[in-house]
CSV table of C-alpha atoms and ligand atoms in Angstrom, one decimal:
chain,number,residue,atom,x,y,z
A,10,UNK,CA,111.1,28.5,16.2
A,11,UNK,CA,110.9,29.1,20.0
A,12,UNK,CA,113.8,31.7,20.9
A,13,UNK,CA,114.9,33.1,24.0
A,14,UNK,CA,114.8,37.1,24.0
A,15,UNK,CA,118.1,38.7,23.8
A,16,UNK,CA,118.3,39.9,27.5
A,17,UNK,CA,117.8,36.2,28.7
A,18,UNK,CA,120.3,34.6,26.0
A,19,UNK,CA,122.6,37.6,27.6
A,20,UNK,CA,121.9,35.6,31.3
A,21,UNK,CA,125.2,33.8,32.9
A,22,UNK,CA,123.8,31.0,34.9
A,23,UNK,CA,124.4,30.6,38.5
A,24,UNK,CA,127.5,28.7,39.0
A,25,UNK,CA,127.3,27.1,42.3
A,26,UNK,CA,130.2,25.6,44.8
A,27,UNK,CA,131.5,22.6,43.5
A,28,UNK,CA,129.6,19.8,44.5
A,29,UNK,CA,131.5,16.9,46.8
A,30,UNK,CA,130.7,13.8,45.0
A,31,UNK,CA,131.9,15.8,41.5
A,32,UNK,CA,135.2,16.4,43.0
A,33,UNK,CA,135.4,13.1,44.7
A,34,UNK,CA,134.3,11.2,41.0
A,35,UNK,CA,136.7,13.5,39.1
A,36,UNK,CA,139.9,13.4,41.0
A,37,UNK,CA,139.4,9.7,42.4
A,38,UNK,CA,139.3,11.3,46.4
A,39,UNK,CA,137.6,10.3,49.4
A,40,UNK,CA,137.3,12.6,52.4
A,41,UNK,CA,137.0,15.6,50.5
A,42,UNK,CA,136.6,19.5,52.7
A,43,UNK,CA,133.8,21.8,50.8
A,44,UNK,CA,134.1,25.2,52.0
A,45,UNK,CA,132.9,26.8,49.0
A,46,UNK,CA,128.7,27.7,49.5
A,47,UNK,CA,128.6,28.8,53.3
A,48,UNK,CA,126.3,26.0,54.7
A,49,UNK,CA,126.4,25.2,58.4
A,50,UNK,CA,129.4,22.4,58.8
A,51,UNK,CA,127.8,20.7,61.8
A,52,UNK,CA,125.1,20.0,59.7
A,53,UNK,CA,121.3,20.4,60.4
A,54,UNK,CA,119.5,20.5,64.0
A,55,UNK,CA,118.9,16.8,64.7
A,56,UNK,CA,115.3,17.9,65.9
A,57,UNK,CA,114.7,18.9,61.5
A,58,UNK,CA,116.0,15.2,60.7
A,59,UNK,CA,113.4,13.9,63.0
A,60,UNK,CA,110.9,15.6,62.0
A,61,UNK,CA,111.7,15.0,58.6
A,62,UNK,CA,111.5,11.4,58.6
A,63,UNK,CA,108.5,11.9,60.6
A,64,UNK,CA,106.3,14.0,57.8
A,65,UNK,CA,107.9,11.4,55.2
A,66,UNK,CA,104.9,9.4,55.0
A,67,UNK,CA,102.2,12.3,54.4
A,68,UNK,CA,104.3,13.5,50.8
A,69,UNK,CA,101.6,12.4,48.8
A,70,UNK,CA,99.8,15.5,50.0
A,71,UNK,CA,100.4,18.5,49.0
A,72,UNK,CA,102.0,21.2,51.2
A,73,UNK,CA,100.1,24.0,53.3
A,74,UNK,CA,100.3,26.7,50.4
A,75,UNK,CA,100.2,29.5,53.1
A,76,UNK,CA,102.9,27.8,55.7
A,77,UNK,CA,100.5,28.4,58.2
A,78,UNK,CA,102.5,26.7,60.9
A,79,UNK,CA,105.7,28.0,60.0
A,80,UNK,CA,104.8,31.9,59.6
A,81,UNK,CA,103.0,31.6,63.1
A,82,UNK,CA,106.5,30.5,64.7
A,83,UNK,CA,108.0,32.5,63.0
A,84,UNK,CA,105.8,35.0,64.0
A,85,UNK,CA,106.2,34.4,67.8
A,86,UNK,CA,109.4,34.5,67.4
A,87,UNK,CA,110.3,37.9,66.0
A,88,UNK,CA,107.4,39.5,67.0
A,89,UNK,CA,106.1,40.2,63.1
A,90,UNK,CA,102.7,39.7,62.3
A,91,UNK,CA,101.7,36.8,59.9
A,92,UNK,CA,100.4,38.8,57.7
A,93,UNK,CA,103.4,40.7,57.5
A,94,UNK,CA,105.3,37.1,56.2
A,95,UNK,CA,105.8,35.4,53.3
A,96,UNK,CA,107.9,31.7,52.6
A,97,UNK,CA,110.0,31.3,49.7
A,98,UNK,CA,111.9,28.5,48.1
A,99,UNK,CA,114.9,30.0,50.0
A,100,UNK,CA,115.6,33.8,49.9
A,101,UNK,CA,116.6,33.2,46.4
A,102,UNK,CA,112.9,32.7,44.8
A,103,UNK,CA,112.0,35.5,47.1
A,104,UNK,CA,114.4,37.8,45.5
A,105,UNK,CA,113.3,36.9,42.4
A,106,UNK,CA,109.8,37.2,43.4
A,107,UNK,CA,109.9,40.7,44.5
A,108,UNK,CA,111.9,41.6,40.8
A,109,UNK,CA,108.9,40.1,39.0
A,110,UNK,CA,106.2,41.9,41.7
A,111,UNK,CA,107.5,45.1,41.3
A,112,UNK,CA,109.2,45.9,38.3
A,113,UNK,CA,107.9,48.0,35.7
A,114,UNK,CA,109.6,48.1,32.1
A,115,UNK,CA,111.9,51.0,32.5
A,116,UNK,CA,112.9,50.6,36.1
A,117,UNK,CA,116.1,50.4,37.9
A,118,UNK,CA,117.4,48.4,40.6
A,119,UNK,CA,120.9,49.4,42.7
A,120,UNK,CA,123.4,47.5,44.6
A,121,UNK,CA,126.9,47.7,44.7
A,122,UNK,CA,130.0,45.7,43.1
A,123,UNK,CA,131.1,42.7,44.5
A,124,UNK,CA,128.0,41.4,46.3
A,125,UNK,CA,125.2,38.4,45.6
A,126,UNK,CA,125.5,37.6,42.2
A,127,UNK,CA,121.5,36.8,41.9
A,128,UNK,CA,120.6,40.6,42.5
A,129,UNK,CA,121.7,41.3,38.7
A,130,UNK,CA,120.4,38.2,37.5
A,131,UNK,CA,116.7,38.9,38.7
A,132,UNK,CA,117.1,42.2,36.9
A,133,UNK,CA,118.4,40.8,33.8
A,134,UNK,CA,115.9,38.2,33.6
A,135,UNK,CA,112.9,40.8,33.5
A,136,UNK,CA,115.3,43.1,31.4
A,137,UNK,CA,115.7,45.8,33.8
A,138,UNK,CA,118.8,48.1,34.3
A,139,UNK,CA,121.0,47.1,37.2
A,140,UNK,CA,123.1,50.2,38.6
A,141,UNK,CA,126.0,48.8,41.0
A,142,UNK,CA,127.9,51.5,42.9
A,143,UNK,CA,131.4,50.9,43.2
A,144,UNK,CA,133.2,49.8,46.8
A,145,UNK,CA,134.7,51.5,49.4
A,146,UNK,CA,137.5,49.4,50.0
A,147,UNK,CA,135.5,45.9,50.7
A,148,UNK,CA,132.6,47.5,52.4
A,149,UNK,CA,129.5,48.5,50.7
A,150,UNK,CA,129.3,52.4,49.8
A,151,UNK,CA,125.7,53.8,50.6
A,152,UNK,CA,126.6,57.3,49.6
A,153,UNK,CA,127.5,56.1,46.1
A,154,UNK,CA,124.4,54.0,45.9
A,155,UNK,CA,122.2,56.4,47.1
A,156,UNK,CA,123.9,58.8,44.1
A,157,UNK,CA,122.8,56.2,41.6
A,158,UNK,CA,118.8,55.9,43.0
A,159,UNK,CA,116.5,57.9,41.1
A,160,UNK,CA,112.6,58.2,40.9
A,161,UNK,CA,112.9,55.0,38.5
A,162,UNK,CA,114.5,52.7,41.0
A,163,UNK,CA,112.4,49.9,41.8
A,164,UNK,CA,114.7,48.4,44.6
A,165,UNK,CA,118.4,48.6,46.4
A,166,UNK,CA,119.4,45.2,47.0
A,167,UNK,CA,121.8,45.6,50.4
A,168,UNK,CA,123.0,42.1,51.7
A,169,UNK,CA,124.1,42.5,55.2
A,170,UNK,CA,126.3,41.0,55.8
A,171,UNK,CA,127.6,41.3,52.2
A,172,UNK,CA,128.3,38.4,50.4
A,173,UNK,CA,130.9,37.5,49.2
A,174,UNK,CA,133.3,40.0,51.4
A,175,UNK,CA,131.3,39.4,55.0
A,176,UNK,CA,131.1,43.0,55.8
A,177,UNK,CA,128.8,44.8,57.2
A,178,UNK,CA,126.6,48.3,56.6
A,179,UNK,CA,126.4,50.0,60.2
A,180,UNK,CA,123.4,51.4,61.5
A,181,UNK,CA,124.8,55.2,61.5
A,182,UNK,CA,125.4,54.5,57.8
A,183,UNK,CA,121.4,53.0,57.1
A,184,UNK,CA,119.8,55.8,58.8
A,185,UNK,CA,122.0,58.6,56.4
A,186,UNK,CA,121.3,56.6,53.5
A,187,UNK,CA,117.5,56.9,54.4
A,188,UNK,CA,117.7,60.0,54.9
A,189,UNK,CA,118.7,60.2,50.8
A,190,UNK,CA,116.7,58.0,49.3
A,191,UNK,CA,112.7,58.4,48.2
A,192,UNK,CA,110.3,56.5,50.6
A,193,UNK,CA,109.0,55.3,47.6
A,194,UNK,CA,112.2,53.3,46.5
A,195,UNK,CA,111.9,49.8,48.5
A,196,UNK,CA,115.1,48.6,50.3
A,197,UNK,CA,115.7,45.1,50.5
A,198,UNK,CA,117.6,43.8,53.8
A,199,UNK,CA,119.3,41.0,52.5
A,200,UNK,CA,120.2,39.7,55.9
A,201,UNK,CA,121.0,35.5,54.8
A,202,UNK,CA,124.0,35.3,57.7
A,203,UNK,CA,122.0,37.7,60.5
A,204,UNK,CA,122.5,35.1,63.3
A,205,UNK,CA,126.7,35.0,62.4
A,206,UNK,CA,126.9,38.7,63.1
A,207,UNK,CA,128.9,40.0,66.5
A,208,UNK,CA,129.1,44.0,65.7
A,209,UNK,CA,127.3,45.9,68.2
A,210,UNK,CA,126.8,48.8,65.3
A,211,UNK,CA,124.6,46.0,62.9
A,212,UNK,CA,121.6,47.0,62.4
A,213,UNK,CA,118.4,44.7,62.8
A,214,UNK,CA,116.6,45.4,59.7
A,215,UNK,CA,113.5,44.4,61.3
A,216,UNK,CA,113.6,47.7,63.8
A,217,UNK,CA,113.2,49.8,60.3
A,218,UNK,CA,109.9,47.7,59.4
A,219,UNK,CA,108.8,48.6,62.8
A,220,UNK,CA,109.2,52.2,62.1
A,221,UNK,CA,107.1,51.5,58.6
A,222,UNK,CA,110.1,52.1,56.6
A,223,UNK,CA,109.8,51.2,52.7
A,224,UNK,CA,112.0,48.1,53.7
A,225,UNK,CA,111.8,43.8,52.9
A,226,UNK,CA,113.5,41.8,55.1
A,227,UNK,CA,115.3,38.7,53.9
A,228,UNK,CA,116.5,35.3,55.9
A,229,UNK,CA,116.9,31.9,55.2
A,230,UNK,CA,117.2,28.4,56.7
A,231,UNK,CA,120.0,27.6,54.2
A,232,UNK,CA,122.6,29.3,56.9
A,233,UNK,CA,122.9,28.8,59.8
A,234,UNK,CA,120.1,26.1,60.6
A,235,UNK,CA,121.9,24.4,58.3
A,236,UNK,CA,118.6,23.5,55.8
A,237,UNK,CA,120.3,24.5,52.2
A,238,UNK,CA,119.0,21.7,51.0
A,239,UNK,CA,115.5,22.1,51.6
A,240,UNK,CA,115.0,25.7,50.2
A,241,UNK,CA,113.1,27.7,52.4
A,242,UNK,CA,113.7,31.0,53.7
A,243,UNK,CA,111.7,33.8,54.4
A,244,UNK,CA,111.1,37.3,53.6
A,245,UNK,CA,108.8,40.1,55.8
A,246,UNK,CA,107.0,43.6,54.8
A,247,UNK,CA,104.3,45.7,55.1
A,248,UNK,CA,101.3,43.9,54.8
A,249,UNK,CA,100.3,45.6,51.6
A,250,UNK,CA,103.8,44.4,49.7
A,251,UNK,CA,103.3,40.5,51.0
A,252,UNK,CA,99.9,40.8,49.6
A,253,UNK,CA,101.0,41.7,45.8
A,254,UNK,CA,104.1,39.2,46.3
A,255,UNK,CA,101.5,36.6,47.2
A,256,UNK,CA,99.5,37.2,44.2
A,257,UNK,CA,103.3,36.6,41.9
A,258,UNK,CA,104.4,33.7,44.0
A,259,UNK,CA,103.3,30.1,43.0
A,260,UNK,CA,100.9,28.5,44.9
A,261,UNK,CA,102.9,25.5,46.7
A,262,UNK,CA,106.3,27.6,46.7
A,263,UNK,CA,107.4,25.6,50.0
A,264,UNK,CA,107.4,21.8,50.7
A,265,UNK,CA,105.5,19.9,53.0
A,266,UNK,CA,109.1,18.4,54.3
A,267,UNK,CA,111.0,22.1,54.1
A,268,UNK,CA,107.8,23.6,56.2
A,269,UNK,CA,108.2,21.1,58.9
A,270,UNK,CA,112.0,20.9,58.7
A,271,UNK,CA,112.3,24.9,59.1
A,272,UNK,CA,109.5,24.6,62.4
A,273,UNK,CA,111.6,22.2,64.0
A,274,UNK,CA,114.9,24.0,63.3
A,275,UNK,CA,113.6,26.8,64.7
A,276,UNK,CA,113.0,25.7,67.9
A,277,UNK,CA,116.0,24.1,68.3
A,278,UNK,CA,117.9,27.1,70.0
A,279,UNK,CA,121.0,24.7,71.7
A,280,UNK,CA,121.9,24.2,68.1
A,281,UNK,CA,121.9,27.3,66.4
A,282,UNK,CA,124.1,28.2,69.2
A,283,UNK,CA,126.6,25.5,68.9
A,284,UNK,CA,126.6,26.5,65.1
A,285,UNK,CA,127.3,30.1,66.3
A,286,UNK,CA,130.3,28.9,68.8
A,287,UNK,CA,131.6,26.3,66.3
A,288,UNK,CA,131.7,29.7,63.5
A,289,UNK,CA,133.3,32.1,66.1
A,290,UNK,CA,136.0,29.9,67.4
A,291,UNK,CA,136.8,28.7,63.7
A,292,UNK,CA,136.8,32.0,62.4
A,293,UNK,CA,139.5,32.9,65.7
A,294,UNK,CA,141.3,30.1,64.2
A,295,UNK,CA,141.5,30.9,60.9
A,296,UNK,CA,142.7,34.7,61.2
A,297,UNK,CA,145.8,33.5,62.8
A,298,UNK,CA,146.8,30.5,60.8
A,299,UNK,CA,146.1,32.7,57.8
A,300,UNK,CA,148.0,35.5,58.9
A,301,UNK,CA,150.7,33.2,59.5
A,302,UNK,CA,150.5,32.1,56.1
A,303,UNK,CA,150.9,35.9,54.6
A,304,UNK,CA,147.5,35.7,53.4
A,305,UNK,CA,145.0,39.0,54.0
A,306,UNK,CA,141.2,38.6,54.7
A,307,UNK,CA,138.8,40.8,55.3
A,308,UNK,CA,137.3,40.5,59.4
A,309,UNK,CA,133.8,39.0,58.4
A,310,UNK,CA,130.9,38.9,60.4
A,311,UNK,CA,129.7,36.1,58.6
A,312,UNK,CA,130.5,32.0,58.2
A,313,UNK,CA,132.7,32.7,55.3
A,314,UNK,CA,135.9,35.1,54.8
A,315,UNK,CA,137.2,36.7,51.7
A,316,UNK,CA,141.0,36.3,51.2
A,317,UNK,CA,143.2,37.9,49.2
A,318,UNK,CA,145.1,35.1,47.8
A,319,UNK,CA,148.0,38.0,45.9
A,320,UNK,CA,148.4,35.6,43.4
A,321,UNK,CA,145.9,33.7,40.7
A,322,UNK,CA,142.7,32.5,42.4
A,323,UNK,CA,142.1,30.2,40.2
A,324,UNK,CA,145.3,28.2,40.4
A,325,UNK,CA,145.3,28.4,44.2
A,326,UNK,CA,141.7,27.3,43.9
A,327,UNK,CA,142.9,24.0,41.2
A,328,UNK,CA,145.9,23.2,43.7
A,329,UNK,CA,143.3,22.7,47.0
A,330,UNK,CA,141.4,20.9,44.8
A,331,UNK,CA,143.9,18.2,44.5
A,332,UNK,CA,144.6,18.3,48.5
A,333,UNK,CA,140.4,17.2,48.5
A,334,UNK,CA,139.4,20.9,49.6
A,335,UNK,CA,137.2,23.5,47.8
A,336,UNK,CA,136.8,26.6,48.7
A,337,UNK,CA,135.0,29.7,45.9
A,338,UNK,CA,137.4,31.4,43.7
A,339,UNK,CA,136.0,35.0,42.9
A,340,UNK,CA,137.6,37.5,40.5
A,341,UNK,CA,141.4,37.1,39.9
A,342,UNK,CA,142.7,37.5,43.4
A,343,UNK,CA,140.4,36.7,45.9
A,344,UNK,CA,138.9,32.8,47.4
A,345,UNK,CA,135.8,33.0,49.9
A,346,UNK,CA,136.0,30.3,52.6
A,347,UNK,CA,133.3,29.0,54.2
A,348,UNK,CA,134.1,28.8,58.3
A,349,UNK,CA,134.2,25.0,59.0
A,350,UNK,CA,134.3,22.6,61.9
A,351,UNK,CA,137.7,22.5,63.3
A,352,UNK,CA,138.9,19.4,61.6
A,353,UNK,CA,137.6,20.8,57.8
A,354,UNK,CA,139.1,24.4,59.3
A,355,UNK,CA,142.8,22.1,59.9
A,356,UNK,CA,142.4,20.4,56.5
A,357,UNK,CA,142.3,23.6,55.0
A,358,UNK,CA,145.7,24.8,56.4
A,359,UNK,CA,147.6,21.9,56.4
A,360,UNK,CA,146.1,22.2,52.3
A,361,UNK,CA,146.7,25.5,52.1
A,362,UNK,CA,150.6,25.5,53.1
A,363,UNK,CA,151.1,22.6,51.0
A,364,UNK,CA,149.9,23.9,48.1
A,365,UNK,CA,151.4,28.4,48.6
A,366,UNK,CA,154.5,26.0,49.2
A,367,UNK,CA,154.1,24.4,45.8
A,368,UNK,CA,153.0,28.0,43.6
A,369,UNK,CA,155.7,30.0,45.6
A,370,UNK,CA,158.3,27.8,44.1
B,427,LIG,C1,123.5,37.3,50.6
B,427,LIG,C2,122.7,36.1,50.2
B,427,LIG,N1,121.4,36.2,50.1
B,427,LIG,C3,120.6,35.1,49.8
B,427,LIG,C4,121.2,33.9,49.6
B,427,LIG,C5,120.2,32.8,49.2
B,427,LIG,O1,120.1,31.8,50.2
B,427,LIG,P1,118.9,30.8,50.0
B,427,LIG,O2,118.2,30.9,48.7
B,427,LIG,O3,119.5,29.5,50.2
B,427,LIG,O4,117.9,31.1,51.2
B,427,LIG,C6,122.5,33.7,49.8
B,427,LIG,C7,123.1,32.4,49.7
B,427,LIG,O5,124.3,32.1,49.5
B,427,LIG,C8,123.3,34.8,50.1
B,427,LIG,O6,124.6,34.7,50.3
C-alpha cells in the first residue's frame, strides 16, 4: 500500500481566500466584494491582457525554460544580472524551491509567529524543524529570531512587509540582526508587497545582495501587477545559489502566457502607479471609517490591513459573508482586509456597520 510518511500526513493544506463564484453559488448573491487574498482590485495592466491574447495562438509550444525575455527586463530594470535571476511559479514554488535546494536532514529554518503560512509548510514537507520566534507586538522580532538561529539553520524566512499584519522590519533593525547571524545562514527577503511600501526606514533587500550578503530576494506579479492568476514571480541571488536552484527547479516552471504577461506588466509603469494611488487613498479611507467603527488595525504598508475585530473573527467573518463581502479571518480575533477600489472599500463599511450592528446586539 502507497502511504504518505508521517510528516506529510501531519501537513494542513493551504486554505486559500474564498473564491467569488463559491460564495456567489452558496449564498445565491450577485455582486459579491472579495477582499480576502490581497490581489490588485483594478485588475491587471491592460498592456498584460493584450499581450496575452496575443501569445494565445503559440500555446502549443512549449515555454522558454530559462525566461530569457523576462529575466533580461527584469534585469534592466533593477539593475541585477541575469544570471543572478531565477522565475518561479509565483514566489510560492520559489519558496519551496529553495527548502528542497538547500535543506539537509537535520536542519532548521526560523521565522516568526504570525507570518506566511507556506514558510512552515515548505519545512514540514521535507520534514525539517521550523523555529518561529514569538512577536513584538505585531511587528516581527529580529532579536528573538536571531536567538533561535544556530549553525543548523538552513534559512530565516522574513517577509517584508509581513504578511498577514503589513508591518515592516526597518533597515536599522536588518543590519543588527546581520550583525548576529552566521554568513553562512541564508536570509530570505520575502518582499511579495515591495511596491505598496511608503516608510522611508524599509529597506531594499536588493542593496544587501549588492553588498554580497548571504540573502534571496523574493517578488511576485501576483501583487501589485495584478497577475495572481498567472503564477509567476521571481526570486534573485548570488549566482552560485540560482545555479543549484536551477538544477531543483523543473524545467518549464513558467508559462509561455505568464512569461509574456509579466514582460508586458512590467513595462506598464502608469499602471502600477494608479494601483499604488488607488491602495494609498483606500487605505486613508479605511483608517478612518474603521476607527469610526471602534475597530483597531495595525498601520500597514501593504494592500491589506489586520484588524482587530475584539470579538469572534469567525462570526464577524460568516455575517460579511451574507452582506456578499469576504475578507480573511485569522486566529480568533483578528480579519485581514485586502485594500480595494473605493466602491469594494464602501461595500465593506456600509457591510461592516450592518453587520457590528447585528453581533453588538
Ligand atoms: C508574504 C508573501 N509571500 C509570498 C506570497 C506568494 O505569492 P505568489 O506565489 O502569488 O507570488 C504571498 C502571497 O500571498 C505573500 O503574502
Amino acid at each position: 500500500m502507497t502511504i504518505a510518511p508521517e510528516h506529510i500526513r501531519r501537513l494542513t493544506p493551504y486554505v486559500p481566500g474564498k473564491p467569488v463564484e463559491e460564495l456567489e453559488r452558496e449564498l445565491g448573491l450577485g455582486d459579491t466584494v472579495k477582499l480576502a487574498s490581497n490581489e490588485n482590485p483594478l485588475g491587471p495592466s491592460p498592456l498584460a491582457v493584450k499581450s496575452l491574447s496575443e501569445h494565445l495562438t503559440a500555446i502549443h509550444r512549449y515555454p522558454d525554460g530559462s525566461g530569457f525575455y523576462l529575466k533580461e527586463a527584469l534585469s534592466e530594470n533593477l539593475g541585477v544580472p541575469a544570471a543572478q535571476l531565477i522565475l518561479g511559479n509565483g514566489s510560492n514554488e520559489l519558496l519551496n524551491l529553495i527548502v528542497r535546494t538547500f535543506y539537509h536532514p537535520g536542519m532548521n529554518a526560523v521565522s516568526s509567529e504570525r507570518t506566511f503560512v507556506v514558510y512552515p509548510m515548505a519545512m514540514q514537507a521535507v520534514d525539517g524543524e521550523y523555529r518561529s520566534a514569538p512577536m513584538k507586538g505585531e511587528h516581527y522580532d529580529l532579536d528573538a529570531m536571531a536567538g533561535l538561529v544556530d549553525a543548523r539553520t538552513v534559512c530565516v524566512f522574513i517577509a517584508n512587509p509581513n504578511n498577514p499584519t503589513g508591518t515592516i522590519v526597518r533597515r536599522d533593525e536588518l543590519a543588527r540582526f546581520f550583525d548576529r547571524i552566521p554568513e553562512s545562514v541564508l536570509v530570505v527577503l520575502d518582499e511579495a508587497y515591495f511596491e505598496y511600501v511608503d516608510d522611508p526606514h524599509y529597506p531594499d533587500g536588493l542593496s544587501y545582495l549588492g553588498e554580497g550578503r548571504n540573502v534571496m530576494v523574493l517578488r511576485t506579479f501576483s501583487k501589485i501587477y495584478g497577475l495572481a492568476g498567472l503564477r509567476i514571480g521571481y526570486g534573485m541571488a548570488r549566482a552560485e545559489l540560482i545555479d543549484s536552484l536551477n538544477r531543483v527547479r523543473e524545467p518549464f516552471n513558467t508559462g509561455s502566457l505568464s512569461q509574456a504577461g509579466a514582460l508586458a506588466a512590467l513595462a506598464d509603469t502608469s499602471h502600477v502607479e494608479r494601483s499604488r494611488r488607488v491602495n494609498r487613498e483606500g487605505k486613508a479611507y479605511l483608517y478612518e471609517e474603521l476607527s469610526r467603527l471602534g475597530l483597531s488595525y495595525t498601520p500597514t504598508e501593504a494592500n491589506f490591513i489586520w484588524v482587530d475585530t475584539k470579538r469572534s473573527a469567525r462570526d464577524l467573518y460568516d455575517a460579511l459573508l451574507r452582506e456578499g463581502v469576504i475578507v480573511r479571518p485569522m486566529g480568533e480575533r483578528h480579519v485581514r482586509i485586502t485594500i480595494g477600489t473605493d466602491g469594494e472599500n464602501r461595500r465593506l463599511v456600509g457591510g461592516l456597520k450592518k453587520v457590528l450592528d447585528r453581533l453588538d446586539r
